[in-house]
Every structure is written in C-alpha cells, then in structure tokens.
Amino acid sequence: MEAIQAIRGTKDILPEEVVYWQYVEKVAAEILEKAAYREIRTPIFEYTHLFERGIGETTDVVGKEMYTFIDKGNRSITLRPEGTAGVVRAYIQNKLYASGGVERLWYCGAMFRYERPQAGRQRQFHQIGLELLGSDSPRADVEVITLATEILKALGLESLSLQLNSVGSVEDRQRYRQALVDYLTPYKGDLDKDSQERLTRNPLRILDSKDSKTQEIVKGAPSILDYLSVDSRRHFDTVCSLLTDLGIAYQLNPHLVRGLDYYTHTAFEIQSADLGAQATVCGGGRYDGLVSQLGGNDTPAVGWAMGMERLILLLQNIRPMTPPGVDIYIASRGEKAERQALIVAQHLRQAGFRVELDLSGSNFAKQLKRASKSGAKRCLIIGDEEVENNTIQLKDLTTGQQQTLSQSQLIGFLGGGGIRD
Ligand code: ATP
Ligand code: MG
C-alpha cells in the first residue's frame, strides 16, 4: 500500500532537530520571565470572525492565507494564522485587564497560513511571541524591542538588523494613504498585479511588494514619517532615543509596513542577512486599536512574534547540537535475566541515570554492538550466570574493561545520582 505523506507545507520535527526547539524555547522563556511576562496558551482554532475583525479583511493573511472550514455545527472556524488576535480575545474574555495595570503575556505555538512553501516559509509554522497590554508609553515599545534583541543575542545570532518605522495614528495613515495613492496612480500600469489591486484596497501594502519593478517605483514614494502628527512624531522620537540610550542600533525604514491592519505608531522587524529571501525573523509593533476593535475597552498594546523555523535555521548553522544520549545500556539474555534487567533499569533511572534497555532478545554480541552505537559509556550485562550469583557484569565501553559486581553494590559503585561523565 502507498505510504501516506505529511501535508505540503508541514514538516516533522525529528528528534535531532527537537533539541534546537527546546533550546530556543528555554532561552526565550528565561528572558521573558525575568521581565515579568507570563505564558499564555490559547486555542489553535477560533471563530473566523475574530481574525476578520482583528487582522483586517483586506490583508493577505485574511484574504488569501487562512485555513477556514465549516465545522459539523455549521460554524466558520479558522486555524490561527497568528497569535495576537487570540491573546487579545483571551485578555478581554478572561478580564485580564481587571488588575488595572499592565498585562505582559507571551506564547509559543503553531500557526497556519496557506502560503507557497519554501525555505523558511511553511503552511504550519511556529511562532514565539509576546504582548504588552495597557501601556501607551514609548518605554513599552522599547521594552518589547529590547526583549526581542536580548533573545536573539542570547541565542548567539549575529548579522541582524533592526528596521524601525512609525505608521502613525489612524488619522496620520489616512492622510498618508491619500498621498501614496496620488503618487502611485500615474504608475499604475507598471505595478505588479497584486499591487494594482491594492491601490484601492490597501495601498500601504504596496510598499512591502517583493516585485522588483514595483520596488523601483516605491523608492520615490513619499515617506510616512513626513505625515506623522506632532504627538505621533514625539512618540516615535522618544522610542528612537530610548533605543539609543540602551545601545540598540536600528535603521529607519519608512517603507516598513506590517502585514496586518492593526498596527499603529511603532512598527519594526528584525532581519538576518543569513536567511536569503525569508529574511525576517521577528516582526512586531504597536496596535492601540485592536483591543477595542475586538470588543474590549480602549487599551493600548504592543508586541511581536518571531518565526521559530527561521530562528532554528540560523541556529543550526552556528551551533551544532545533538539530542542527549544514554549513560548506561543494559544487555540481558534469558527469561530470568530479562526480568531482572527491567528492575535494574528502573532502579538506575530512579537514581538519576539515563538508561536504555535492550529488548531484542538477540545474542550478547549483537546487543553489545548496539550498546556501543548507543553512545553509552557503560554497559551492564545480565545473563543466566549473573542471575544465579546475584551479580552483574559492568563493561566500560570506552576502555573495553569488564568487571563483576554484586547487584547490591551496583548503584554505589556507579556513584548514584546521574554521573554524566
Ligand atoms: P513574511 O513577510 O515573511 O511573510 P509576515 O509579515 O507575514 O512575514 P508576521 O505575520 O509578522 O510575518 O509573523 C512574524 C514572523 O513569523 C515572521 O517574521 C516570520 O519569521 C514568521 N513567519 C511568518 N509567516 C511564516 C511562514 N509561513 N512560515 C514560517 N515562518 C513564518
Ligand atoms: Mg507573510
């Protein structure tokens, strides 16, 4: 029968790779928890309406990329394409605002977008992200940006650049939008097809076009930074100067607009020179309108998300990691010996060792071969004779030396509590 394959755009994360995932999650969790962020886990699917209302119907994510289906109860359901909408829904529904202060949350999990799969771009992918809700201070923007750069630094990633922009308030954007449409309209015929369509639906997204001809045209476009109100400008200038205080380098990029509609003021991306076309490892910004848009009280907020797959691609190049091996391998043969081996394995694990038990029933020569392959430094051998005498053979797999121990001596001899030499 033909074997069934994984769905296009999804990937198995095999044990050799899982070590990288665990490492990234651990490093990120430690840094975020030190800054008083608490982990939140929201459902992987939500009502489609949440994303339509939250992300915006004219965005690529909602317009083209969502996995949407009707469930057996006739509800329209969508696999989450990003984390923020769900976290904000949870914040409102669970009244996390009730404490009255700032709420700091982080999350990690699978997201789903129907995109063309390529290196660093999948249909099921994973993000680690955070949201800071309840502060409109530029210090909040800087706190979250700093945490992103700290995580990347702790992972040892280099050649990263922080791109920074302000997309202003809703009113600033409306004025800018008009200026942009006025500039682009004479070039309409030369824009790529998607951008032509966006000219009326969502012109800011044209700034983000990957088409080279469109990019040339966009180079001459007006800068949104020239359309900021005094207040928006002050907010942005403060963000910039606080980043400078903290020694965080950034590049102003007035063409940086994020894919989702809910951003206001600060928008940023962190890009890697080592990732080819899928260069962005982290994207985020301020989204002051989203909480009220989703039915909560007016609450300013700022956050970001990092693509785990892209982080791990970078990490694999600079830091080889292997899954933990075992300390001790147990070979046994004969009914009684095999029974006893199970008990010995249990005791050793309780004493803190990593123990692999040979279950093959094959001869000792074959079992010892597997023991060498396992990476264990030591092998215990239990056969009929050992059962008879209440002993055990201990073979040092590095030196090849073998000795006989009484079973009661064993743990004491091995040193108890998880030696990992
Ligand atoms: P891109 O321009 O690469 O499509 P985006 O603006 O759609 O990114 P966001 O929605 O801001 O991405 O998501 C934040 C991060 O999640 C991205 O910077 C990227 O690292 C990662 N990401 C987004 N989409 C995918 C995907 N399909 N596969 C893998 N990672 C992704
Ligand atoms: Mg995208």
Short mmCIF file of C-alpha atoms and ligand atoms in Angstrom, two decimals:
data_model
loop_
_atom_site.label_atom_id
_atom_site.label_comp_id
_atom_site.label_asym_id
_atom_site.label_seq_id
_atom_site.Cartn_x
_atom_site.Cartn_y
_atom_site.Cartn_z
CA MET A 1 0.00 0.00 0.00
CA GLU A 2 1.21 3.51 -0.75
CA ALA A 3 2.58 5.32 2.28
CA ILE A 4 0.78 8.49 3.33
CA GLN A 5 2.82 11.67 3.23
CA ALA A 6 2.68 14.73 5.51
CA ILE A 7 0.63 17.63 4.12
CA ARG A 8 2.50 20.03 1.81
CA GLY A 9 3.95 22.90 3.79
CA THR A 10 4.10 20.93 7.05
CA LYS A 11 7.20 19.30 8.47
CA ASP A 12 8.04 16.66 11.00
CA ILE A 13 10.42 17.95 13.62
CA LEU A 14 12.59 14.90 14.18
CA PRO A 15 14.48 14.20 17.42
CA GLU A 16 17.78 15.59 16.04
CA GLU A 17 16.02 18.90 15.49
CA VAL A 18 13.85 18.95 18.59
CA VAL A 19 16.93 19.80 20.69
CA TYR A 20 17.11 23.15 18.91
CA TRP A 21 13.45 23.83 19.57
CA GLN A 22 13.81 23.01 23.24
CA TYR A 23 16.83 25.25 23.48
CA VAL A 24 15.13 28.25 21.83
CA GLU A 25 12.04 27.82 23.99
CA LYS A 26 14.14 27.62 27.15
CA VAL A 27 16.27 30.66 26.36
CA ALA A 28 13.23 32.73 25.39
CA ALA A 29 11.18 31.66 28.42
CA GLU A 30 14.00 32.56 30.80
CA ILE A 31 14.49 36.02 29.34
CA LEU A 32 10.76 36.78 29.16
CA GLU A 33 10.03 35.56 32.64
CA LYS A 34 12.82 37.72 34.03
CA ALA A 35 10.94 40.67 32.57
CA ALA A 36 7.65 39.62 34.26
CA TYR A 37 5.98 38.11 31.18
CA ARG A 38 3.72 35.15 31.86
CA GLU A 39 2.99 32.40 29.39
CA ILE A 40 -0.49 32.08 27.92
CA ARG A 41 -1.81 29.21 25.78
CA THR A 42 -4.85 29.91 23.65
CA PRO A 43 -6.72 27.52 21.33
CA ILE A 44 -5.32 26.71 17.92
CA PHE A 45 -8.68 27.43 16.29
CA GLU A 46 -11.01 30.36 16.76
CA TYR A 47 -14.09 31.78 15.09
CA THR A 48 -13.13 33.05 11.65
CA HIS A 49 -14.72 36.32 12.58
CA LEU A 50 -12.02 37.00 15.19
CA PHE A 51 -9.33 37.17 12.52
CA GLU A 52 -11.50 39.02 10.00
CA ARG A 53 -12.22 41.68 12.55
CA GLY A 54 -8.82 41.67 14.20
CA ILE A 55 -6.37 41.34 11.34
CA GLY A 56 -8.41 43.07 8.64
CA GLU A 57 -10.23 41.66 5.64
CA THR A 58 -8.02 43.34 3.06
CA THR A 59 -4.81 41.79 4.34
CA ASP A 60 -3.16 38.85 2.59
CA VAL A 61 -3.41 36.80 5.74
CA VAL A 62 -7.20 37.06 5.92
CA GLY A 63 -7.87 37.43 2.20
CA LYS A 64 -5.72 34.58 0.93
CA GLU A 65 -3.91 32.62 3.58
CA MET A 66 -6.37 31.34 6.17
CA TYR A 67 -7.30 27.72 6.75
CA THR A 68 -11.03 28.15 7.19
CA PHE A 69 -13.66 25.45 7.40
CA ILE A 70 -17.24 24.92 8.49
CA ASP A 71 -17.49 22.54 11.42
CA LYS A 72 -20.25 20.00 11.99
CA GLY A 73 -22.20 22.59 13.96
CA ASN A 74 -22.13 24.91 10.93
CA ARG A 75 -19.69 27.40 12.50
CA SER A 76 -16.99 29.06 10.46
CA ILE A 77 -13.71 28.15 12.15
CA THR A 78 -10.14 29.16 11.28
CA LEU A 79 -6.81 27.67 12.29
CA ARG A 80 -4.99 30.62 13.83
CA PRO A 81 -2.72 32.39 11.32
CA GLU A 82 -1.05 34.41 14.11
CA GLY A 83 -1.13 34.70 17.88
CA THR A 84 -2.12 38.25 18.74
CA ALA A 85 -5.84 38.11 17.93
CA GLY A 86 -6.33 35.04 20.13
CA VAL A 87 -4.33 36.52 23.02
CA VAL A 88 -6.33 39.74 22.86
CA ARG A 89 -9.59 37.78 22.75
CA ALA A 90 -8.45 35.85 25.83
CA TYR A 91 -7.40 39.08 27.55
CA ILE A 92 -10.88 40.53 27.06
CA GLN A 93 -12.85 37.34 27.74
CA ASN A 94 -10.94 36.49 30.93
CA LYS A 95 -10.89 40.10 32.12
CA LEU A 96 -7.12 40.10 32.45
CA TYR A 97 -7.39 43.90 32.41
CA ALA A 98 -9.15 43.76 35.78
CA SER A 99 -5.87 44.12 37.69
CA GLY A 100 -5.83 47.64 36.30
CA GLY A 101 -2.18 47.67 35.36
CA VAL A 102 -0.13 46.42 32.53
CA GLU A 103 -0.53 42.82 31.39
CA ARG A 104 2.53 41.10 29.98
CA LEU A 105 1.95 37.82 28.16
CA TRP A 106 4.00 35.52 25.96
CA TYR A 107 3.09 32.49 23.88
CA CYS A 108 4.62 29.87 21.68
CA GLY A 109 2.88 27.60 19.23
CA ALA A 110 1.80 26.52 15.77
CA MET A 111 0.28 28.95 13.27
CA PHE A 112 -1.27 28.16 9.90
CA ARG A 113 -1.15 30.10 6.64
CA TYR A 114 -1.84 28.90 3.14
CA GLU A 115 1.34 30.19 1.50
CA ARG A 116 3.75 28.86 -1.08
CA PRO A 117 6.11 26.61 0.87
CA GLN A 118 9.84 27.35 0.54
CA ALA A 119 12.86 27.54 2.85
CA GLY A 120 11.72 29.38 5.97
CA ARG A 121 8.10 29.51 4.83
CA GLN A 122 5.65 26.76 5.69
CA ARG A 123 1.92 26.28 5.97
CA GLN A 124 2.17 25.10 9.54
CA PHE A 125 4.88 27.10 11.24
CA HIS A 126 5.62 28.19 14.79
CA GLN A 127 5.95 31.50 16.50
CA ILE A 128 7.15 32.66 19.83
CA GLY A 129 5.60 36.00 20.65
CA LEU A 130 4.70 38.47 23.35
CA GLU A 131 2.10 41.13 24.01
CA LEU A 132 2.29 44.03 26.44
CA LEU A 133 -1.22 45.37 27.03
CA GLY A 134 -2.24 48.53 28.85
CA SER A 135 0.59 50.99 28.26
CA ASP A 136 0.87 53.67 25.62
CA SER A 137 4.32 54.72 26.80
CA PRO A 138 7.18 54.64 24.28
CA ARG A 139 9.03 52.79 27.07
CA ALA A 140 6.70 49.84 26.44
CA ASP A 141 7.68 49.79 22.75
CA VAL A 142 11.32 49.87 23.77
CA GLU A 143 10.86 47.16 26.41
CA VAL A 144 9.46 44.72 23.88
CA ILE A 145 12.03 45.54 21.21
CA THR A 146 14.80 45.09 23.77
CA LEU A 147 13.46 41.69 24.77
CA ALA A 148 13.49 40.55 21.15
CA THR A 149 17.09 41.66 20.69
CA GLU A 150 18.09 40.08 24.02
CA ILE A 151 16.66 36.72 22.99
CA LEU A 152 18.44 36.80 19.64
CA LYS A 153 21.67 37.81 21.33
CA ALA A 154 21.36 35.05 23.94
CA LEU A 155 20.92 32.55 21.10
CA GLY A 156 24.17 33.79 19.64
CA LEU A 157 22.64 35.06 16.40
CA GLU A 158 24.54 37.74 14.55
CA SER A 159 24.23 39.82 11.36
CA LEU A 160 20.84 41.00 12.45
CA SER A 161 19.40 44.39 11.68
CA LEU A 162 16.56 46.14 13.44
CA GLN A 163 14.37 48.04 11.00
CA LEU A 164 12.20 50.69 12.56
CA ASN A 165 9.30 52.80 11.39
CA SER A 166 6.20 54.54 12.62
CA VAL A 167 2.93 54.03 10.80
CA GLY A 168 1.37 56.78 12.92
CA SER A 169 -2.18 57.01 14.16
CA VAL A 170 -5.21 56.01 12.14
CA GLU A 171 -5.64 59.65 11.06
CA ASP A 172 -1.97 60.04 10.10
CA ARG A 173 -2.27 56.94 8.00
CA GLN A 174 -5.35 58.21 6.21
CA ARG A 175 -3.52 61.36 5.14
CA TYR A 176 -0.50 59.38 4.10
CA ARG A 177 -2.61 56.87 2.25
CA GLN A 178 -4.00 59.62 0.05
CA ALA A 179 -0.53 60.98 -0.68
CA LEU A 180 0.67 57.49 -1.56
CA VAL A 181 -2.26 56.81 -3.88
CA ASP A 182 -1.67 60.19 -5.58
CA TYR A 183 1.97 59.28 -6.11
CA LEU A 184 1.35 55.72 -7.33
CA THR A 185 -1.65 56.22 -9.57
CA PRO A 186 0.32 57.54 -12.58
CA TYR A 187 2.48 54.36 -12.38
CA LYS A 188 -0.46 52.03 -12.05
CA GLY A 189 0.22 50.17 -15.31
CA ASP A 190 3.79 49.38 -14.23
CA LEU A 191 2.91 47.95 -10.82
CA ASP A 192 2.67 44.21 -10.32
CA LYS A 193 -0.82 42.74 -10.43
CA ASP A 194 -1.26 42.39 -6.67
CA SER A 195 -0.15 45.97 -6.13
CA GLN A 196 -2.58 47.28 -8.75
CA GLU A 197 -5.34 45.62 -6.81
CA ARG A 198 -4.02 47.01 -3.53
CA LEU A 199 -4.02 50.55 -4.87
CA THR A 200 -7.64 50.90 -3.88
CA ARG A 201 -7.96 48.21 -1.21
CA ASN A 202 -4.81 48.54 0.89
CA PRO A 203 -2.23 50.85 -0.73
CA LEU A 204 0.25 50.81 2.19
CA ARG A 205 0.90 47.16 1.47
CA ILE A 206 2.36 48.13 -1.92
CA LEU A 207 5.39 49.45 -0.01
CA ASP A 208 6.06 45.85 1.00
CA SER A 209 5.84 44.38 -2.52
CA LYS A 210 8.55 41.87 -3.42
CA ASP A 211 8.25 42.71 -7.16
CA SER A 212 11.44 44.45 -8.38
CA LYS A 213 9.72 46.88 -10.76
CA THR A 214 7.24 47.88 -8.07
CA GLN A 215 10.13 48.29 -5.62
CA GLU A 216 11.82 50.73 -8.01
CA ILE A 217 8.66 52.83 -8.19
CA VAL A 218 8.15 52.67 -4.44
CA LYS A 219 11.64 54.11 -3.85
CA GLY A 220 10.37 57.53 -4.88
CA ALA A 221 7.19 57.33 -2.78
CA PRO A 222 6.54 59.86 -0.03
CA SER A 223 7.67 58.81 3.46
CA ILE A 224 5.08 58.15 6.12
CA LEU A 225 7.39 59.82 8.64
CA ASP A 226 6.58 63.14 6.95
CA TYR A 227 2.88 62.61 7.65
CA LEU A 228 3.03 61.99 11.39
CA SER A 229 1.14 64.33 13.71
CA VAL A 230 3.11 66.13 16.41
CA ASP A 231 2.07 63.55 19.02
CA SER A 232 2.92 60.59 16.80
CA ARG A 233 6.26 62.15 15.95
CA ARG A 234 7.05 62.71 19.63
CA HIS A 235 6.19 59.10 20.46
CA PHE A 236 8.44 57.86 17.69
CA ASP A 237 11.32 60.18 18.54
CA THR A 238 11.19 59.00 22.15
CA VAL A 239 11.31 55.36 21.05
CA CYS A 240 14.36 56.13 18.92
CA SER A 241 16.20 58.00 21.65
CA LEU A 242 15.46 55.34 24.29
CA LEU A 243 16.83 52.67 21.97
CA THR A 244 19.95 54.77 21.56
CA ASP A 245 20.23 55.05 25.36
CA LEU A 246 20.16 51.27 25.55
CA GLY A 247 22.80 50.90 22.88
CA ILE A 248 20.44 49.19 20.45
CA ALA A 249 21.27 50.01 16.85
CA TYR A 250 18.41 50.45 14.37
CA GLN A 251 17.80 51.59 10.85
CA LEU A 252 14.90 53.84 9.95
CA ASN A 253 12.87 52.23 7.22
CA PRO A 254 9.91 54.40 6.19
CA HIS A 255 8.71 51.66 3.84
CA LEU A 256 8.30 49.14 6.60
CA VAL A 257 4.61 48.40 6.94
CA ARG A 258 3.47 45.27 8.60
CA GLY A 259 1.16 42.74 7.00
CA LEU A 260 -1.63 43.11 9.48
CA ASP A 261 -4.01 46.06 9.65
CA TYR A 262 -3.98 46.61 13.38
CA TYR A 263 -0.62 48.31 13.75
CA THR A 264 -0.30 51.94 14.88
CA HIS A 265 2.81 54.01 15.64
CA THR A 266 5.93 51.88 16.06
CA ALA A 267 6.45 49.07 13.58
CA PHE A 268 9.62 47.02 13.47
CA GLU A 269 11.25 43.97 12.00
CA ILE A 270 14.46 42.19 12.77
CA GLN A 271 16.10 40.75 9.70
CA SER A 272 19.00 38.40 9.19
CA ALA A 273 21.50 38.66 6.38
CA ASP A 274 21.88 34.88 6.53
CA LEU A 275 18.33 33.86 5.62
CA GLY A 276 18.01 34.65 1.91
CA ALA A 277 14.57 35.69 0.76
CA GLN A 278 12.81 34.87 4.05
CA ALA A 279 14.96 37.34 5.97
CA THR A 280 12.62 38.48 8.72
CA VAL A 281 12.97 36.59 11.99
CA CYS A 282 10.87 38.91 14.12
CA GLY A 283 8.10 41.35 13.37
CA GLY A 284 6.02 43.50 15.62
CA GLY A 285 4.78 46.87 16.67
CA ARG A 286 2.15 48.84 18.47
CA TYR A 287 -1.53 48.06 17.97
CA ASP A 288 -3.52 50.53 20.01
CA GLY A 289 -6.80 49.93 18.16
CA LEU A 290 -7.05 46.17 18.36
CA VAL A 291 -8.47 45.61 21.85
CA SER A 292 -11.43 47.92 21.25
CA GLN A 293 -11.80 46.55 17.73
CA LEU A 294 -12.35 43.14 19.34
CA GLY A 295 -14.90 44.43 21.83
CA GLY A 296 -12.71 45.35 24.81
CA ASN A 297 -12.09 48.73 26.37
CA ASP A 298 -9.75 51.08 24.62
CA THR A 299 -6.36 49.58 25.56
CA PRO A 300 -3.02 50.45 24.01
CA ALA A 301 -0.75 47.49 23.31
CA VAL A 302 2.49 46.49 21.69
CA GLY A 303 4.01 43.11 20.79
CA TRP A 304 5.99 40.97 18.39
CA ALA A 305 6.30 37.47 17.01
CA MET A 306 9.37 35.51 15.93
CA GLY A 307 9.35 32.71 13.39
CA MET A 308 10.77 29.65 15.15
CA GLU A 309 11.66 27.82 11.91
CA ARG A 310 13.77 30.77 10.77
CA LEU A 311 15.47 31.07 14.17
CA ILE A 312 16.31 27.40 14.07
CA LEU A 313 17.69 27.57 10.52
CA LEU A 314 20.08 30.26 11.76
CA LEU A 315 20.97 28.41 14.94
CA GLN A 316 21.77 25.16 13.11
CA ASN A 317 24.45 26.98 11.15
CA ILE A 318 26.27 28.35 14.16
CA ARG A 319 25.76 25.85 16.94
CA PRO A 320 25.71 22.11 16.36
CA MET A 321 23.54 20.38 18.97
CA THR A 322 22.74 16.72 19.49
CA PRO A 323 19.98 15.08 21.50
CA PRO A 324 21.07 13.79 24.92
CA GLY A 325 22.29 10.19 24.82
CA VAL A 326 22.10 7.50 27.49
CA ASP A 327 24.55 6.83 30.30
CA ILE A 328 24.07 3.12 30.62
CA TYR A 329 22.98 0.38 28.24
CA ILE A 330 21.61 -2.87 29.62
CA ALA A 331 22.05 -6.13 27.75
CA SER A 332 20.26 -9.21 29.03
CA ARG A 333 19.51 -12.70 27.81
CA GLY A 334 17.35 -15.49 29.20
CA GLU A 335 13.93 -15.18 30.78
CA LYS A 336 15.02 -14.53 34.36
CA ALA A 337 17.80 -12.16 33.34
CA GLU A 338 15.44 -10.15 31.16
CA ARG A 339 13.01 -9.81 34.08
CA GLN A 340 15.79 -8.67 36.33
CA ALA A 341 17.11 -6.20 33.76
CA LEU A 342 13.78 -4.35 33.84
CA ILE A 343 14.10 -3.92 37.60
CA VAL A 344 17.74 -2.82 37.44
CA ALA A 345 16.86 -0.27 34.74
CA GLN A 346 14.09 1.11 36.91
CA HIS A 347 16.41 1.49 39.93
CA LEU A 348 19.11 3.17 37.91
CA ARG A 349 16.65 5.66 36.41
CA GLN A 350 15.35 6.43 39.88
CA ALA A 351 18.95 7.08 40.91
CA GLY A 352 19.21 9.64 38.10
CA PHE A 353 20.86 7.77 35.23
CA ARG A 354 19.67 7.68 31.65
CA VAL A 355 19.25 4.02 30.84
CA GLU A 356 18.45 2.17 27.64
CA LEU A 357 17.28 -1.39 27.85
CA ASP A 358 17.94 -3.81 25.01
CA LEU A 359 14.64 -5.52 24.15
CA SER A 360 15.81 -7.52 21.16
CA GLY A 361 16.39 -10.92 22.78
CA SER A 362 19.32 -11.39 20.37
CA ASN A 363 22.71 -12.78 21.41
CA PHE A 364 25.08 -10.79 23.60
CA ALA A 365 27.44 -9.98 20.73
CA LYS A 366 24.66 -8.20 18.86
CA GLN A 367 23.43 -6.48 22.00
CA LEU A 368 26.94 -5.21 22.76
CA LYS A 369 27.25 -3.83 19.26
CA ARG A 370 24.09 -1.84 19.81
CA ALA A 371 25.42 -0.75 23.20
CA SER A 372 28.48 0.77 21.51
CA LYS A 373 26.28 2.53 18.98
CA SER A 374 24.02 3.93 21.70
CA GLY A 375 26.68 6.34 22.88
CA ALA A 376 26.52 4.99 26.44
CA LYS A 377 29.82 4.86 28.31
CA ARG A 378 28.87 1.74 30.21
CA CYS A 379 27.01 -1.45 29.54
CA LEU A 380 25.53 -3.78 32.14
CA ILE A 381 25.29 -7.41 31.18
CA ILE A 382 22.92 -9.83 32.86
CA GLY A 383 22.75 -13.49 31.82
CA ASP A 384 21.77 -16.76 33.50
CA GLU A 385 25.02 -16.91 35.42
CA GLU A 386 24.62 -13.43 36.85
CA VAL A 387 21.06 -14.22 37.93
CA GLU A 388 22.30 -17.32 39.66
CA ASN A 389 25.04 -15.45 41.55
CA ASN A 390 23.19 -12.18 42.13
CA THR A 391 25.86 -10.35 40.20
CA ILE A 392 26.07 -8.14 37.19
CA GLN A 393 28.80 -7.54 34.61
CA LEU A 394 29.84 -3.97 34.09
CA LYS A 395 31.61 -3.23 30.84
CA ASP A 396 33.32 0.10 30.31
CA LEU A 397 32.58 0.79 26.65
CA THR A 398 35.41 3.27 26.31
CA THR A 399 38.21 1.03 27.61
CA GLY A 400 36.61 -2.34 27.00
CA GLN A 401 37.35 -3.39 30.59
CA GLN A 402 34.82 -5.65 32.24
CA GLN A 403 34.25 -6.48 35.90
CA THR A 404 31.81 -8.39 38.02
CA LEU A 405 29.84 -6.59 40.73
CA SER A 406 27.31 -7.79 43.20
CA GLN A 407 23.87 -6.35 42.45
CA SER A 408 23.70 -4.59 45.79
CA GLN A 409 26.98 -2.79 45.05
CA LEU A 410 25.86 -1.54 41.70
CA ILE A 411 24.41 1.90 42.36
CA GLY A 412 27.00 2.71 44.96
CA PHE A 413 29.69 1.72 42.53
CA LEU A 414 28.28 3.77 39.70
CA GLY A 415 28.24 6.74 42.02
CA GLY A 416 24.46 7.19 42.33
CA GLY A 417 22.73 10.36 41.13
CA GLY A 418 23.33 10.78 37.46
CA ILE A 419 27.00 10.96 36.66
CA ARG A 420 27.29 12.23 33.13
CA ASP A 421 30.99 11.87 32.54
P1 ATP B 1 6.69 37.49 5.74
O1 ATP B 1 6.89 38.86 5.18
O2 ATP B 1 7.96 36.69 5.82
O3 ATP B 1 5.56 36.75 5.11
P2 ATP B 1 4.90 38.31 7.81
O4 ATP B 1 4.98 39.78 7.83
O5 ATP B 1 3.78 37.64 7.12
O6 ATP B 1 6.29 37.71 7.27
P3 ATP B 1 4.32 38.11 10.64
O7 ATP B 1 2.89 37.91 10.46
O8 ATP B 1 4.82 39.40 11.14
O9 ATP B 1 5.06 37.73 9.27
O10 ATP B 1 4.93 36.96 11.53
C1 ATP B 1 6.11 37.14 12.33
C2 ATP B 1 7.19 36.17 11.94
O11 ATP B 1 6.68 34.86 11.78
C3 ATP B 1 7.83 36.46 10.60
O12 ATP B 1 8.78 37.46 10.70
C4 ATP B 1 8.45 35.14 10.25
O13 ATP B 1 9.67 34.96 10.95
C5 ATP B 1 7.44 34.17 10.79
N1 ATP B 1 6.56 33.68 9.71
C6 ATP B 1 5.51 34.31 9.15
N2 ATP B 1 4.93 33.53 8.21
C7 ATP B 1 5.64 32.37 8.18
C8 ATP B 1 5.55 31.15 7.43
N3 ATP B 1 4.60 30.95 6.53
N4 ATP B 1 6.47 30.18 7.66
C9 ATP B 1 7.45 30.35 8.58
N5 ATP B 1 7.58 31.48 9.32
C10 ATP B 1 6.69 32.47 9.13
MG MG B 2 3.51 36.74 5.24
#
